[in-house]
Amino acid sequence: MGCWETWIRTTIGAAMTAILGISAFYHDSAAALVVDGRIVAAVQEERFTRKKHDYQFPIHAIEYCLAEGGLEGGQLDYVGFYDKPLLKFERLLETYLAYVPAGFRSFLTAMPLWLHQKLHLPREMNKGLGQQYKRRYVFTEHHESHAASAFFPSPFDEAAILTLDGVGEWATASFGCGRGRRIALSHELHFPHSLGLLYSAFTYFCGFRVNSGEYKLMGLAPYGEPRYAETILEKLLDLKDDGSFRMDMSYFNYCQGLRMTSRKFARLFGGPPRKPESPLTQREMDLAASIQKVTEEIVLRMVRYVYERTGMKNLCLAGGVALNCVGNGRILREGPFENLWIQPAAGDAGGALGAALFIWHQLLGNPRRPARPDAQRGSLLGPGFSDEQVRRFLDGVGAKYRHFRDEDELCRHVADLIASEKVIGWMQGRTEFGPRALGSRSILGDARSRRMQSVMNRKIKFRESFRPFAPVVLHDRTSEFFEMPPGRDSPYMLLVAPVARQKRLAQDGDPPQGLDKLKVIRSQVPAITHVDYSARLQTVDPLRHGRFHKLLKAFEAKTGCPVMINTSFNIRGEPIVCLPEHAYRCFMATNMDVLVMEGFVLLKQDQPQAEEHRIDEYLARFELD
Ligand SMILES: [Fe+2]
């Protein structure tokens, strides 16, 4: 846990202000601890409960944040919640009344959670804090929380802020400005007109899970043609020049029903929704390409308008739609903003952090000095484990390992294994806050390998074969491999950039269609080159990424290649691993070859009980996402 703990220990006892932020009861519950304006800890509840996108009150996440700060619930000065539940309830009631009696079933489904927990938040939070916290609770508005999470940790003294998601209380998008220690949102788009819900409607219609499968739809888009884009713009939306829009709600069902789209939507797109897990057809690929194109058009119009209205050169983004890294790549490349910073936990988990930072700067008026490269600390804000803790665990389960005292030697050894096409589970340092694995809880492989994309999807992750893998690249060699504007980085894997032309391979004959596109070897790093040559990249630098950067340097020294595959350390439906036992279980149950936890290296072939860990039993623990 390094020097961060030292700082807390020496500060404790002196006058300080400790603020806990909480998000809960929708999806991706999380807690964040901010002490004297510094982000001490932040983590999603799912990492502990092993339920993906867990929405329950984040008891474990809170417990961890307090322990990381050396605090008890009674020592907190403020507790913030990331939205205003009464306003949300008002939206629910008004929507129900507007559609009565059509929405009765969905209303009934939502009621128990509201009546038992959401409308009694202070009571629930008292319970979650062990009845120790006696001060006030602060409820920030949903989009204010997103905006605060985007601006306050950013490196900018002033910036325009744009937030885009499914829905908060009423707002589904907002923009405004951040200056120094204050943010002010001046414009909002209101429910039911929502870019997040529009994208989710297509996610649902294409047979993926809402609030979870959106990134699969984005990954599917390059297999299709945007042949429905005009239809979407003509029939479903009235899109204005400034990016605001109204939706024709007769095509949607989310206001009154339990489904996202209506029969009229199905008629427009040639039949009923795709059943989950059934074969993907050209229609889904084309729908994915179409809604992606429309989404980018809307976001780019909004961004241009925000630029016109604010006249600022920096832009901060948050909200679930800001996880659409294809769109983000276009914002970066096509401007007009000079600089872009996106909150890595852009979804609702990040609201916990936003609420805490909002209290510190905006409510308490504490000054803010922007940090370089930013104040997010690489987003490595969750639990970490010492060598001693890892050793105790490994000895407890009878694992066979080799321990490396010397970090350089460890990195050279692991780089050799990757270069020989071994698949590595890599658990180092503190867990990532946000949905992406950034080299702390990652599965790594050789990006040069022609078989790695298929091996990883089928034998390690047990997920859909069409899904691409993301690269990590040494930050100072990015432009050699990817078309990124010079001097730009992507430390949080939130941008997509095309693979550089000089790294692509010439293609003969007619281009294949649909899923056959997968079979083509397209570049010198085929495992991370998507079918349209795009790559969702993470740039790795020594400041943010420590040992992970050393590993990539060792791989470069051995192979000349500064690029590896980095995918999250989990299987399909499983939250990213967090604790040593999670990593060990996932390693033992899958076909992963090697597990590296801190200084310990485990080879699968050496493990005594390898055959006792069965993949089907392991897979059955997690609901398909
Ligand atoms: Fe949100």
XYZ file of C-alpha atoms and ligand atoms in Angstrom:
626
model
C 0.000 0.000 0.000
C 3.113 2.112 -0.179
C 3.642 5.692 0.845
C -0.030 6.596 0.772
C -0.595 4.793 4.035
C 2.389 6.604 5.554
C 0.839 9.932 4.663
C -2.419 9.024 6.370
C -0.715 7.703 9.461
C 1.281 10.884 9.925
C -1.674 13.133 9.261
C -4.068 11.348 11.529
C -4.453 13.054 14.836
C -3.908 16.469 13.259
C -7.026 18.453 12.328
C -8.311 16.996 9.113
C -11.543 16.611 7.228
C -12.602 13.131 6.178
C -15.419 12.814 3.649
C -17.026 9.591 2.514
C -18.921 9.481 -0.793
C -21.428 6.741 -1.545
C -23.280 5.607 -4.650
C -25.874 2.845 -4.357
C -29.224 1.342 -5.288
C -29.074 1.658 -9.055
C -26.020 -0.117 -10.401
C -22.296 -0.122 -9.625
C -22.506 0.797 -5.944
C -19.265 2.226 -4.638
C -17.603 4.187 -1.850
C -14.829 6.787 -1.956
C -12.843 8.437 0.835
C -11.419 11.935 0.458
C -9.241 13.297 3.287
C -8.281 16.963 3.179
C -9.076 16.980 -0.519
C -6.904 13.985 -1.403
C -8.455 10.849 -2.824
C -7.429 8.160 -0.343
C -9.537 5.214 -1.510
C -12.345 4.328 -3.911
C -13.758 0.961 -4.899
C -16.898 -0.688 -6.267
C -18.915 -3.021 -4.054
C -18.932 -5.762 -6.734
C -15.223 -6.377 -6.163
C -16.019 -7.781 -2.717
C -19.450 -9.369 -3.159
C -18.516 -10.945 -6.533
C -21.858 -9.810 -8.024
C -21.232 -7.837 -11.204
C -22.614 -4.268 -11.087
C -23.834 -4.931 -7.531
C -26.335 -2.221 -6.600
C -26.718 -3.003 -2.903
C -25.597 -0.582 -0.205
C -21.764 -0.776 -0.402
C -20.996 -2.029 3.089
C -17.766 -3.772 2.092
C -16.514 -0.873 0.001
C -17.146 1.520 2.916
C -15.412 -0.794 5.353
C -12.382 -0.954 3.068
C -12.238 2.832 2.516
C -12.373 3.497 6.265
C -9.657 0.891 6.932
C -7.435 2.370 4.207
C -7.771 5.777 5.846
C -7.279 4.370 9.364
C -10.686 5.758 10.337
C -13.886 4.641 11.998
C -17.369 5.697 10.904
C -17.604 8.117 13.866
C -14.505 10.008 12.704
C -16.011 11.019 9.384
C -16.859 14.709 9.058
C -19.265 14.359 6.131
C -20.988 11.592 4.259
C -22.263 12.371 0.769
C -24.712 10.433 -1.379
C -24.455 10.714 -5.169
C -28.045 11.661 -5.980
C -31.264 13.056 -4.585
C -33.594 10.117 -4.009
C -36.739 12.189 -3.451
C -36.357 13.899 -6.808
C -35.792 10.517 -8.412
C -38.943 9.216 -6.747
C -40.840 12.213 -8.053
C -39.670 11.346 -11.586
C -40.807 7.774 -11.108
C -44.271 8.874 -9.901
C -44.750 11.479 -12.607
C -43.702 9.059 -15.323
C -46.060 6.457 -13.943
C -48.956 8.937 -13.850
C -48.227 10.090 -17.387
C -48.579 6.527 -18.689
C -51.234 5.199 -16.303
C -52.401 2.434 -16.337
C -49.727 1.108 -18.726
C -46.854 1.372 -16.279
C -48.454 -0.430 -13.364
C -46.280 -3.546 -13.554
C -42.997 -1.719 -13.800
C -44.153 0.590 -10.996
C -44.922 -2.408 -8.790
C -41.537 -3.964 -9.589
C -39.671 -0.827 -8.548
C -41.664 -0.141 -5.383
C -40.268 -2.607 -2.801
C -36.690 -1.283 -3.062
C -37.984 2.290 -2.805
C -40.239 1.635 0.163
C -37.732 -0.441 2.091
C -34.452 1.308 1.353
C -34.278 4.172 -1.115
C -36.783 6.419 0.680
C -35.064 5.823 4.007
C -31.509 6.530 3.006
C -30.273 8.159 6.234
C -31.519 5.114 8.163
C -29.842 2.760 5.673
C -26.631 4.756 5.774
C -26.634 4.832 9.601
C -26.944 1.063 9.516
C -24.142 0.783 6.956
C -21.867 2.944 9.094
C -22.488 0.846 12.218
C -24.605 3.636 13.863
C -21.356 5.501 14.573
C -21.796 8.469 12.267
C -23.842 11.253 13.885
C -23.377 14.205 11.533
C -25.225 15.370 8.469
C -25.722 13.610 5.164
C -25.284 15.589 1.978
C -27.204 14.648 -1.162
C -25.683 16.001 -4.355
C -27.553 15.908 -7.646
C -26.732 12.951 -9.858
C -25.197 14.944 -12.703
C -23.485 17.289 -10.263
C -21.752 14.178 -8.856
C -20.701 13.073 -12.339
C -19.520 16.598 -13.159
C -17.556 16.873 -9.900
C -15.899 13.509 -10.575
C -14.899 14.761 -14.031
C -13.582 18.205 -13.133
C -12.080 18.150 -9.634
C -9.505 15.366 -10.252
C -8.659 16.745 -13.719
C -5.404 18.613 -14.420
C -7.310 21.754 -15.491
C -7.742 24.994 -13.607
C -10.804 25.645 -15.715
C -12.724 23.464 -18.133
C -16.055 22.874 -19.780
C -17.863 19.853 -18.349
C -20.203 17.516 -20.214
C -22.047 14.649 -18.502
C -24.033 12.002 -20.371
C -25.756 8.940 -18.968
C -29.028 6.978 -18.824
C -30.806 9.132 -16.275
C -30.234 10.676 -12.858
C -33.124 12.443 -11.137
C -34.489 14.107 -14.289
C -31.355 15.027 -16.195
C -29.914 12.663 -18.776
C -27.168 15.037 -19.936
C -25.798 18.312 -18.660
C -23.067 20.797 -19.347
C -21.447 23.764 -17.712
C -18.091 24.974 -16.444
C -15.606 24.222 -13.729
C -13.385 27.023 -12.455
C -10.967 26.579 -9.567
C -12.970 25.109 -6.713
C -16.443 25.464 -8.232
C -18.522 23.804 -10.862
C -21.723 25.229 -12.336
C -23.990 23.283 -14.663
C -26.071 25.583 -16.833
C -27.879 23.279 -19.320
C -29.698 19.979 -18.978
C -31.480 17.478 -21.187
C -34.385 15.746 -19.434
C -35.863 12.274 -19.170
C -37.157 10.417 -21.142
C -34.906 11.858 -23.871
C -31.617 10.188 -23.116
C -28.581 9.176 -25.157
C -27.673 6.551 -22.558
C -31.149 5.000 -22.666
C -31.226 5.164 -26.478
C -27.956 3.200 -26.616
C -29.269 0.805 -23.959
C -32.447 0.269 -26.009
C -30.308 -0.994 -28.902
C -28.211 -3.029 -26.447
C -31.407 -4.725 -25.274
C -32.773 -5.192 -28.793
C -29.531 -6.840 -29.939
C -29.800 -9.383 -27.110
C -27.288 -7.954 -24.634
C -27.884 -6.997 -21.048
C -28.766 -3.359 -20.326
C -26.287 -1.475 -18.095
C -23.690 -4.119 -18.791
C -23.634 -5.134 -22.454
C -23.255 -1.623 -23.935
C -19.520 -2.117 -24.521
C -20.275 -5.409 -26.319
C -22.525 -3.512 -28.708
C -19.700 -1.024 -29.271
C -17.320 -3.954 -29.956
C -19.823 -5.462 -32.404
C -20.268 -2.258 -34.406
C -17.181 -2.658 -36.667
C -18.588 -5.955 -38.035
C -21.618 -4.178 -39.488
C -22.578 -1.347 -41.816
C -24.487 1.681 -40.477
C -27.406 1.041 -42.828
C -30.024 1.990 -40.207
C -28.425 5.272 -39.143
C -30.715 7.386 -41.356
C -33.788 5.489 -40.132
C -32.811 6.140 -36.525
C -32.328 9.840 -37.204
C -35.563 10.094 -39.186
C -37.913 8.018 -37.086
C -36.615 7.703 -33.533
C -35.101 11.126 -32.953
C -35.519 14.786 -33.628
C -31.874 15.840 -33.423
C -30.999 19.537 -33.263
C -27.785 21.226 -34.367
C -26.733 21.719 -30.754
C -26.874 17.933 -30.086
C -30.062 18.110 -27.998
C -32.874 15.865 -29.162
C -36.335 14.529 -28.493
C -37.170 10.864 -28.893
C -40.394 9.496 -30.339
C -41.447 7.503 -27.287
C -43.864 5.312 -29.247
C -40.772 3.273 -30.245
C -39.682 2.737 -26.657
C -41.145 1.018 -23.658
C -38.892 2.037 -20.768
C -41.251 4.639 -19.320
C -44.116 2.275 -18.806
C -42.856 -1.287 -19.209
C -40.191 -3.750 -18.240
C -38.650 -3.800 -21.722
C -36.624 -1.076 -23.417
C -38.261 -1.100 -26.868
C -41.833 -1.344 -28.183
C -43.436 -3.513 -30.895
C -43.265 -0.535 -33.227
C -39.460 -0.505 -32.785
C -39.324 -4.203 -33.714
C -41.472 -3.589 -36.793
C -39.146 -0.814 -37.897
C -36.065 -3.028 -37.606
C -37.428 -6.182 -39.184
C -38.650 -8.404 -36.381
C -38.449 -9.123 -32.665
C -35.364 -8.509 -30.515
C -32.535 -11.038 -30.709
C -32.800 -13.618 -27.942
C -29.796 -13.479 -25.581
C -27.089 -16.044 -26.468
C -28.673 -16.890 -29.851
C -26.440 -16.524 -32.940
C -25.643 -12.977 -33.990
C -26.937 -12.015 -37.424
C -25.998 -9.271 -39.858
C -28.989 -7.267 -38.569
C -27.494 -6.939 -35.056
C -24.110 -6.016 -36.486
C -25.682 -3.347 -38.689
C -27.823 -2.042 -35.821
C -24.709 -1.835 -33.627
C -22.833 0.074 -36.356
C -25.829 2.368 -36.876
C -26.463 3.343 -33.262
C -22.722 3.828 -32.763
C -22.634 6.229 -35.717
C -25.682 8.130 -34.439
C -24.240 8.283 -30.915
C -20.997 9.753 -32.217
C -22.922 12.302 -34.279
C -24.952 13.393 -31.223
C -21.909 13.583 -28.945
C -19.852 15.533 -31.482
C -22.685 18.040 -31.999
C -23.029 18.453 -28.242
C -19.273 18.897 -27.830
C -19.142 21.567 -30.528
C -22.053 23.397 -28.898
C -20.477 23.209 -25.445
C -17.309 24.670 -26.965
C -19.276 27.522 -28.571
C -21.122 28.326 -25.365
C -18.224 28.111 -22.946
C -15.309 29.283 -25.109
C -13.007 27.068 -23.078
C -10.155 24.955 -24.396
C -10.400 22.048 -21.945
C -13.223 19.515 -21.710
C -14.051 17.088 -18.875
C -16.410 14.162 -19.429
C -18.268 11.736 -17.155
C -21.464 9.666 -17.043
C -21.883 6.179 -18.481
C -21.830 7.378 -22.102
C -18.283 8.688 -21.507
C -17.223 5.024 -21.427
C -17.927 4.919 -25.171
C -14.259 5.114 -26.032
C -14.869 5.092 -29.796
C -16.807 8.351 -29.405
C -14.141 9.722 -27.064
C -11.434 9.014 -29.643
C -13.345 11.098 -32.159
C -13.790 13.974 -29.695
C -10.029 13.986 -29.179
C -9.160 13.765 -32.878
C -11.876 16.023 -34.285
C -11.876 18.729 -31.620
C -12.613 21.546 -31.189
C -11.370 21.227 -27.594
C -7.592 21.214 -27.162
C -7.547 18.944 -24.115
C -9.790 16.207 -22.815
C -9.946 14.498 -19.430
C -12.417 11.699 -18.690
C -13.199 10.309 -15.258
C -12.051 6.639 -15.379
C -15.012 5.559 -13.220
C -17.329 7.456 -15.563
C -20.419 5.392 -14.658
C -22.358 5.644 -11.427
C -19.512 4.256 -9.282
C -17.650 7.501 -9.979
C -20.575 9.436 -8.473
C -19.335 8.380 -5.016
C -16.031 10.135 -5.678
C -17.788 13.135 -7.216
C -20.057 13.564 -4.185
C -17.079 13.539 -1.785
C -15.036 16.008 -3.863
C -18.092 18.255 -4.315
C -18.451 18.545 -0.532
C -14.746 19.337 -0.056
C -14.443 22.021 -2.743
C -17.867 23.379 -3.463
C -19.674 23.161 -0.135
C -16.715 23.740 2.173
C -14.994 26.158 -0.208
C -11.561 24.582 0.057
C -9.095 25.750 -2.593
C -8.068 23.467 -5.401
C -4.671 23.266 -7.024
C -4.875 21.047 -10.126
C -2.452 18.126 -9.905
C -0.196 16.869 -12.716
C -0.782 14.561 -14.519
C -4.071 14.508 -12.544
C -5.355 13.801 -9.028
C -6.818 10.374 -9.848
C -3.577 8.536 -8.895
C -3.754 6.220 -11.899
C -7.215 5.240 -10.560
C -5.392 2.638 -8.447
C -7.495 3.384 -5.398
C -8.740 -0.011 -4.165
C -7.260 -2.755 -1.960
C -3.623 -3.819 -2.314
C -1.640 -6.595 -0.621
C 1.909 -6.961 0.638
C 4.228 -9.835 -0.295
C 3.755 -11.154 3.220
C -0.044 -11.225 2.903
C 0.222 -12.988 -0.463
C 2.695 -15.542 0.907
C 0.401 -16.334 3.837
C -2.484 -16.929 1.461
C -0.479 -19.095 -0.948
C 0.947 -21.224 1.852
C -2.571 -21.637 3.247
C -3.833 -23.205 0.010
C -0.686 -25.254 -0.595
C 0.297 -23.442 -3.795
C 3.711 -24.009 -5.396
C 5.462 -20.780 -6.265
C 8.743 -19.065 -6.917
C 9.372 -15.787 -5.121
C 11.370 -12.963 -6.670
C 12.922 -10.385 -4.369
C 14.301 -8.404 -7.270
C 11.679 -6.525 -9.280
C 13.761 -6.338 -12.471
C 14.363 -10.068 -12.371
C 10.632 -10.685 -11.831
C 9.716 -8.503 -14.804
C 12.316 -10.148 -17.071
C 11.051 -13.592 -16.090
C 7.386 -12.702 -16.733
C 8.259 -10.962 -20.017
C 9.947 -14.209 -21.174
C 6.778 -16.141 -20.328
C 4.569 -13.697 -22.256
C 6.908 -13.820 -25.264
C 6.548 -17.619 -25.298
C 2.734 -17.243 -25.709
C 1.867 -17.998 -22.100
C -1.267 -16.329 -20.703
C -0.515 -14.509 -17.465
C -2.788 -13.496 -14.589
C -1.175 -10.351 -13.193
C -2.148 -8.994 -9.774
C -0.054 -6.111 -8.492
C -0.612 -3.153 -6.190
C -3.962 -1.527 -5.581
C -7.150 -2.506 -7.410
C -8.438 -0.217 -10.155
C -11.421 2.075 -9.465
C -13.708 1.944 -12.500
C -14.647 -0.744 -15.006
C -11.249 -1.161 -16.711
C -8.266 -3.264 -15.671
C -5.233 -1.013 -15.966
C -2.403 -3.367 -15.087
C -3.216 -4.099 -11.451
C -5.761 -6.872 -12.014
C -5.092 -7.853 -15.640
C -4.670 -10.878 -17.860
C -1.710 -10.333 -20.185
C -0.627 -11.918 -23.449
C 1.552 -11.409 -26.497
C -0.094 -8.977 -28.932
C 2.066 -10.325 -31.806
C 0.524 -13.781 -31.527
C -1.921 -14.795 -34.275
C -3.826 -17.221 -32.086
C -4.033 -15.198 -28.871
C -7.364 -13.423 -29.566
C -9.132 -16.725 -30.004
C -7.301 -18.515 -27.161
C -8.077 -15.748 -24.706
C -11.769 -15.506 -25.662
C -12.469 -19.225 -25.741
C -10.154 -20.789 -23.181
C -9.477 -18.094 -20.635
C -12.378 -15.644 -20.560
C -15.149 -17.930 -21.897
C -16.772 -15.029 -23.689
C -18.156 -14.209 -27.134
C -15.648 -14.837 -29.918
C -16.261 -11.493 -31.672
C -14.981 -9.390 -28.807
C -11.711 -7.548 -29.325
C -8.825 -7.253 -26.886
C -7.252 -4.022 -25.824
C -3.559 -3.145 -26.073
C -1.213 -1.527 -23.617
C 1.624 0.439 -25.174
C 4.661 2.236 -23.750
C 3.619 5.886 -23.679
C 6.698 7.113 -25.523
C 6.158 4.707 -28.448
C 2.405 5.238 -28.865
C 2.491 7.165 -32.138
C 4.640 4.492 -33.798
C 1.837 1.938 -33.356
C -1.352 4.023 -33.127
C -2.772 7.120 -34.808
C -2.860 9.296 -31.697
C -2.263 13.027 -31.859
C 1.327 13.693 -30.723
C 1.825 14.145 -27.003
C -1.563 12.633 -26.094
C -1.898 9.707 -23.745
C -4.656 7.325 -22.721
C -3.682 6.103 -19.249
C -7.240 4.999 -18.385
C -8.093 3.038 -21.542
C -10.886 5.431 -22.458
C -9.894 6.242 -26.024
C -9.953 4.256 -29.217
C -7.346 5.009 -31.887
C -6.621 3.307 -35.210
C -3.553 1.068 -35.552
C -0.867 3.055 -37.444
C -0.774 2.452 -41.204
C 2.858 1.328 -41.158
C 1.936 -1.516 -38.796
C -0.942 -2.813 -40.950
C -0.573 -5.765 -43.319
C -1.718 -5.660 -46.946
C -4.944 -7.589 -47.661
C -5.631 -9.560 -50.847
C -8.980 -10.499 -52.398
C -12.514 -9.490 -51.451
C -12.960 -8.301 -47.895
C -14.930 -10.814 -45.801
C -18.296 -9.876 -44.303
C -19.796 -10.143 -40.811
C -18.058 -12.371 -38.287
C -15.732 -13.734 -40.997
C -13.856 -10.454 -40.647
C -12.384 -11.992 -37.493
C -10.271 -14.488 -39.422
C -8.094 -11.881 -41.121
C -4.604 -11.086 -39.791
C -4.560 -7.312 -40.109
C -1.409 -5.992 -38.487
C 1.882 -6.795 -36.836
C -0.041 -6.864 -33.542
C -3.073 -8.906 -34.697
C -4.307 -9.875 -31.222
C -5.266 -6.287 -30.421
C -6.291 -5.037 -33.882
C -10.064 -4.929 -34.222
C -11.714 -5.680 -37.584
C -11.812 -1.957 -38.451
C -8.164 -1.478 -37.331
C -9.302 0.262 -34.152
C -7.782 -0.390 -30.752
C -8.925 0.689 -27.282
C -5.554 1.547 -25.958
C -3.950 2.201 -22.616
C -0.690 4.119 -22.606
C 1.664 3.046 -19.837
C 4.050 5.443 -18.124
C 6.449 5.059 -15.180
C 4.716 7.661 -13.011
C 1.274 6.092 -12.950
C 2.001 2.449 -13.629
C 5.174 1.524 -11.674
C 5.869 -2.190 -11.915
C 3.505 -2.641 -14.865
C 5.606 -0.150 -16.830
C 8.757 -2.083 -15.865
C 7.195 -5.290 -17.153
C 6.327 -3.694 -20.492
C 9.873 -2.282 -20.743
C 11.247 -5.781 -20.100
C 8.964 -7.181 -22.828
C 10.152 -4.469 -25.208
C 13.806 -5.199 -24.366
C 13.277 -8.869 -25.164
C 11.096 -8.597 -28.265
C 11.428 -5.036 -29.577
C 7.632 -4.770 -29.295
C 6.232 -2.196 -26.806
C 2.666 -3.563 -27.039
C 0.907 -6.326 -25.070
C -2.677 -7.511 -24.651
C -4.265 -6.300 -21.436
C -7.688 -7.645 -20.538
C -9.446 -7.635 -17.207
C -8.626 -10.413 -14.737
C -11.981 -12.232 -14.693
C -14.137 -14.536 -16.765
C -17.411 -13.652 -18.427
C -19.953 -12.416 -15.884
C -17.409 -12.198 -13.067
C -16.379 -8.889 -11.484
C -12.646 -8.169 -11.847
C -10.703 -10.054 -9.161
C -9.740 -8.049 -6.106
C -8.304 -10.237 -3.333
C -5.582 -12.931 -3.638
C -8.174 -15.692 -3.273
C -10.208 -14.313 -6.188
C -7.121 -14.241 -8.430
C -6.015 -17.718 -7.370
C -9.480 -19.244 -7.915
C -9.815 -17.699 -11.376
C -6.289 -18.837 -12.312
C -6.894 -22.398 -11.131
C -10.309 -22.801 -12.769
C -9.370 -21.452 -16.225
C -6.668 -22.354 -18.740
C -4.427 -19.519 -17.626
C -0.781 -20.649 -17.645
C 0.808 -18.410 -15.056
C -0.270 -16.357 -12.046
C 1.875 -13.486 -10.796
C 0.853 -11.949 -7.465
C 3.239 -9.311 -6.198
C 6.645 -11.074 -6.151
C 5.241 -14.611 -6.496
C 5.050 -16.564 -9.742
C 2.892 -19.700 -9.985
C 2.963 -22.031 -12.986
C -0.230 -23.973 -13.583
C 1.664 -27.164 -14.345
C 3.290 -27.083 -10.877
C 0.094 -26.748 -8.882
C -0.800 -29.891 -6.962
C -4.612 -29.656 -7.063
C -5.020 -28.230 -10.558
C -7.523 -30.865 -11.641
C -9.801 -30.276 -8.639
C -10.773 -26.812 -9.874
C -13.420 -27.308 -12.510
C -14.281 -24.617 -14.983
C -17.976 -25.501 -15.315
C -18.469 -25.151 -11.581
C -16.585 -21.874 -11.632
C -18.557 -20.510 -14.591
C -21.809 -21.448 -12.871
C -21.028 -19.047 -10.019
C -21.521 -16.024 -12.253
C -24.588 -14.929 -14.143
C -23.871 -14.358 -17.847
C -23.623 -10.651 -18.556
Fe -25.271 8.268 -13.950
